[in-house]
């Protein structure tokens, strides 16, 4: 861990009480660690839609009975093989499949990939969770 610096913050009593309840529920041992995580989350968001290197996981749910959909989704991923690190496929039930696609590349490209894959006809739901390597 790099050198620690102290930073004092002032906030309303009620806001602090709400924060303490929230972090207790989430399992934090102290405010410092909770605040560090909040800051890291904001820093990870910054530049997500930029040229910066990022990693993300896209999950999509679709009905594999739809004609040609499975083939389309596979072909789509092959078109972007430079972004796709790995894909996990789960047969959820008789109709539905879930795919989790691990992505690595420029944040902007990952967002575009996710938007396009989610908008393929037959994909019921999709969500991209992005992050970056932070110190
Ligand atoms: Ni399946």
mmCIF file of C-alpha atoms and ligand atoms in Angstrom:
data_model
loop_
_atom_site.group_PDB
_atom_site.id
_atom_site.type_symbol
_atom_site.label_atom_id
_atom_site.label_comp_id
_atom_site.label_asym_id
_atom_site.label_seq_id
_atom_site.Cartn_x
_atom_site.Cartn_y
_atom_site.Cartn_z
ATOM 1 C CA UNK A 1 0.000 0.000 0.000
ATOM 2 C CA UNK A 2 1.261 3.492 -0.784
ATOM 3 C CA UNK A 3 1.746 6.189 1.862
ATOM 4 C CA UNK A 4 -1.456 7.129 3.697
ATOM 5 C CA UNK A 5 -2.482 10.786 3.983
ATOM 6 C CA UNK A 6 -5.205 12.043 6.289
ATOM 7 C CA UNK A 7 -8.067 14.137 4.916
ATOM 8 C CA UNK A 8 -10.793 15.597 7.118
ATOM 9 C CA UNK A 9 -14.308 16.115 5.790
ATOM 10 C CA UNK A 10 -17.281 17.991 7.244
ATOM 11 C CA UNK A 11 -20.848 16.880 6.663
ATOM 12 C CA UNK A 12 -24.287 17.223 8.191
ATOM 13 C CA UNK A 13 -25.005 15.077 11.256
ATOM 14 C CA UNK A 14 -27.968 13.363 9.608
ATOM 15 C CA UNK A 15 -25.999 12.576 6.451
ATOM 16 C CA UNK A 16 -23.206 11.073 8.532
ATOM 17 C CA UNK A 17 -25.715 8.931 10.485
ATOM 18 C CA UNK A 18 -27.232 7.676 7.221
ATOM 19 C CA UNK A 19 -23.756 6.907 5.918
ATOM 20 C CA UNK A 20 -22.829 5.007 9.087
ATOM 21 C CA UNK A 21 -25.999 2.895 8.829
ATOM 22 C CA UNK A 22 -25.278 2.148 5.165
ATOM 23 C CA UNK A 23 -21.662 1.109 5.687
ATOM 24 C CA UNK A 24 -22.585 -1.021 8.709
ATOM 25 C CA UNK A 25 -25.135 -2.853 6.551
ATOM 26 C CA UNK A 26 -22.520 -3.345 3.830
ATOM 27 C CA UNK A 27 -20.051 -4.746 6.353
ATOM 28 C CA UNK A 28 -17.389 -2.041 6.441
ATOM 29 C CA UNK A 29 -15.247 -1.964 9.594
ATOM 30 C CA UNK A 30 -14.680 1.778 9.419
ATOM 31 C CA UNK A 31 -15.553 4.953 7.496
ATOM 32 C CA UNK A 32 -12.131 5.279 5.911
ATOM 33 C CA UNK A 33 -12.396 2.039 3.959
ATOM 34 C CA UNK A 34 -15.952 2.859 2.850
ATOM 35 C CA UNK A 35 -14.922 6.316 1.644
ATOM 36 C CA UNK A 36 -11.881 4.896 -0.164
ATOM 37 C CA UNK A 37 -14.166 2.469 -2.038
ATOM 38 C CA UNK A 38 -16.575 5.271 -2.992
ATOM 39 C CA UNK A 39 -13.689 7.321 -4.354
ATOM 40 C CA UNK A 40 -12.320 4.328 -6.288
ATOM 41 C CA UNK A 41 -15.763 3.660 -7.783
ATOM 42 C CA UNK A 42 -15.976 7.249 -9.018
ATOM 43 C CA UNK A 43 -12.431 7.120 -10.408
ATOM 44 C CA UNK A 44 -13.225 3.869 -12.217
ATOM 45 C CA UNK A 45 -16.239 5.532 -13.839
ATOM 46 C CA UNK A 46 -14.173 8.475 -14.984
ATOM 47 C CA UNK A 47 -12.882 7.958 -18.469
ATOM 48 C CA UNK A 48 -14.957 4.805 -18.929
ATOM 49 C CA UNK A 49 -16.235 6.105 -22.250
ATOM 50 C CA UNK A 50 -12.786 7.192 -23.367
ATOM 51 C CA UNK A 51 -9.639 5.875 -25.012
ATOM 52 C CA UNK A 52 -8.373 4.516 -21.690
ATOM 53 C CA UNK A 53 -7.784 0.782 -21.217
ATOM 54 C CA UNK A 54 -10.617 -0.838 -19.287
ATOM 55 C CA UNK A 55 -12.050 -4.223 -18.441
ATOM 56 C CA UNK A 56 -15.701 -5.201 -18.157
ATOM 57 C CA UNK A 57 -18.169 -8.039 -17.956
ATOM 58 C CA UNK A 58 -21.233 -7.978 -20.174
ATOM 59 C CA UNK A 59 -24.087 -10.284 -19.235
ATOM 60 C CA UNK A 60 -26.926 -10.996 -21.654
ATOM 61 C CA UNK A 61 -30.002 -13.189 -21.339
ATOM 62 C CA UNK A 62 -31.677 -14.555 -24.454
ATOM 63 C CA UNK A 63 -34.028 -17.260 -25.695
ATOM 64 C CA UNK A 64 -31.957 -19.822 -27.582
ATOM 65 C CA UNK A 65 -35.070 -21.120 -29.408
ATOM 66 C CA UNK A 66 -35.230 -18.000 -31.549
ATOM 67 C CA UNK A 67 -34.131 -18.963 -35.033
ATOM 68 C CA UNK A 68 -30.510 -18.089 -35.769
ATOM 69 C CA UNK A 69 -29.973 -16.063 -32.575
ATOM 70 C CA UNK A 70 -27.270 -18.270 -31.026
ATOM 71 C CA UNK A 71 -25.319 -18.227 -34.293
ATOM 72 C CA UNK A 72 -25.698 -14.428 -34.572
ATOM 73 C CA UNK A 73 -24.414 -13.850 -31.045
ATOM 74 C CA UNK A 74 -21.397 -16.098 -31.639
ATOM 75 C CA UNK A 75 -20.632 -14.443 -34.992
ATOM 76 C CA UNK A 76 -20.892 -11.027 -33.356
ATOM 77 C CA UNK A 77 -18.319 -11.984 -30.720
ATOM 78 C CA UNK A 78 -15.968 -13.334 -33.390
ATOM 79 C CA UNK A 79 -16.162 -9.968 -35.185
ATOM 80 C CA UNK A 80 -14.764 -8.367 -32.020
ATOM 81 C CA UNK A 81 -12.328 -11.089 -30.948
ATOM 82 C CA UNK A 82 -9.741 -8.380 -30.081
ATOM 83 C CA UNK A 83 -12.051 -7.255 -27.227
ATOM 84 C CA UNK A 84 -13.422 -10.613 -26.051
ATOM 85 C CA UNK A 85 -11.230 -12.307 -23.425
ATOM 86 C CA UNK A 86 -13.598 -15.146 -22.498
ATOM 87 C CA UNK A 87 -17.255 -16.144 -22.581
ATOM 88 C CA UNK A 88 -19.187 -18.170 -20.023
ATOM 89 C CA UNK A 89 -22.453 -19.764 -21.126
ATOM 90 C CA UNK A 90 -25.114 -20.889 -18.641
ATOM 91 C CA UNK A 91 -28.320 -22.744 -19.642
ATOM 92 C CA UNK A 92 -30.725 -21.015 -17.245
ATOM 93 C CA UNK A 93 -33.866 -23.018 -18.016
ATOM 94 C CA UNK A 94 -35.608 -24.695 -20.966
ATOM 95 C CA UNK A 95 -35.714 -21.431 -22.976
ATOM 96 C CA UNK A 96 -33.186 -19.025 -21.568
ATOM 97 C CA UNK A 97 -29.442 -18.791 -21.774
ATOM 98 C CA UNK A 98 -27.125 -16.392 -20.011
ATOM 99 C CA UNK A 99 -23.796 -15.333 -21.421
ATOM 100 C CA UNK A 100 -21.143 -13.477 -19.459
ATOM 101 C CA UNK A 101 -18.562 -11.954 -21.789
ATOM 102 C CA UNK A 102 -15.308 -10.718 -20.257
ATOM 103 C CA UNK A 103 -14.007 -7.761 -22.260
ATOM 104 C CA UNK A 104 -10.753 -5.824 -22.362
ATOM 105 C CA UNK A 105 -9.951 -2.783 -24.477
ATOM 106 C CA UNK A 106 -10.649 0.924 -24.696
ATOM 107 C CA UNK A 107 -13.590 1.883 -22.477
ATOM 108 C CA UNK A 108 -15.381 3.479 -25.397
ATOM 109 C CA UNK A 109 -15.067 0.323 -27.531
ATOM 110 C CA UNK A 110 -16.364 -1.896 -24.723
ATOM 111 C CA UNK A 111 -19.418 0.337 -24.293
ATOM 112 C CA UNK A 112 -20.094 0.215 -28.053
ATOM 113 C CA UNK A 113 -19.691 -3.574 -28.097
ATOM 114 C CA UNK A 114 -22.161 -3.900 -25.191
ATOM 115 C CA UNK A 115 -24.717 -1.529 -26.741
ATOM 116 C CA UNK A 116 -24.622 -3.423 -30.047
ATOM 117 C CA UNK A 117 -24.842 -6.898 -28.497
ATOM 118 C CA UNK A 118 -27.720 -5.905 -26.190
ATOM 119 C CA UNK A 119 -29.627 -4.439 -29.134
ATOM 120 C CA UNK A 120 -29.468 -7.660 -31.195
ATOM 121 C CA UNK A 121 -33.058 -8.781 -31.699
ATOM 122 C CA UNK A 122 -33.972 -11.528 -29.222
ATOM 123 C CA UNK A 123 -31.620 -10.398 -26.447
ATOM 124 C CA UNK A 124 -33.998 -9.838 -23.529
ATOM 125 C CA UNK A 125 -31.715 -8.131 -21.099
ATOM 126 C CA UNK A 126 -28.107 -7.070 -20.911
ATOM 127 C CA UNK A 127 -25.846 -5.149 -18.595
ATOM 128 C CA UNK A 128 -22.232 -4.052 -18.758
ATOM 129 C CA UNK A 129 -20.231 -3.820 -15.567
ATOM 130 C CA UNK A 130 -17.054 -1.939 -16.223
ATOM 131 C CA UNK A 131 -13.994 -1.333 -14.133
ATOM 132 C CA UNK A 132 -10.357 -0.330 -14.345
ATOM 133 C CA UNK A 133 -7.227 -1.391 -12.551
ATOM 134 C CA UNK A 134 -6.835 1.127 -9.736
ATOM 135 C CA UNK A 135 -4.102 1.614 -7.160
HETATM 136 NI NI1 LIG B 1 -27.799 -22.325 -23.299
#
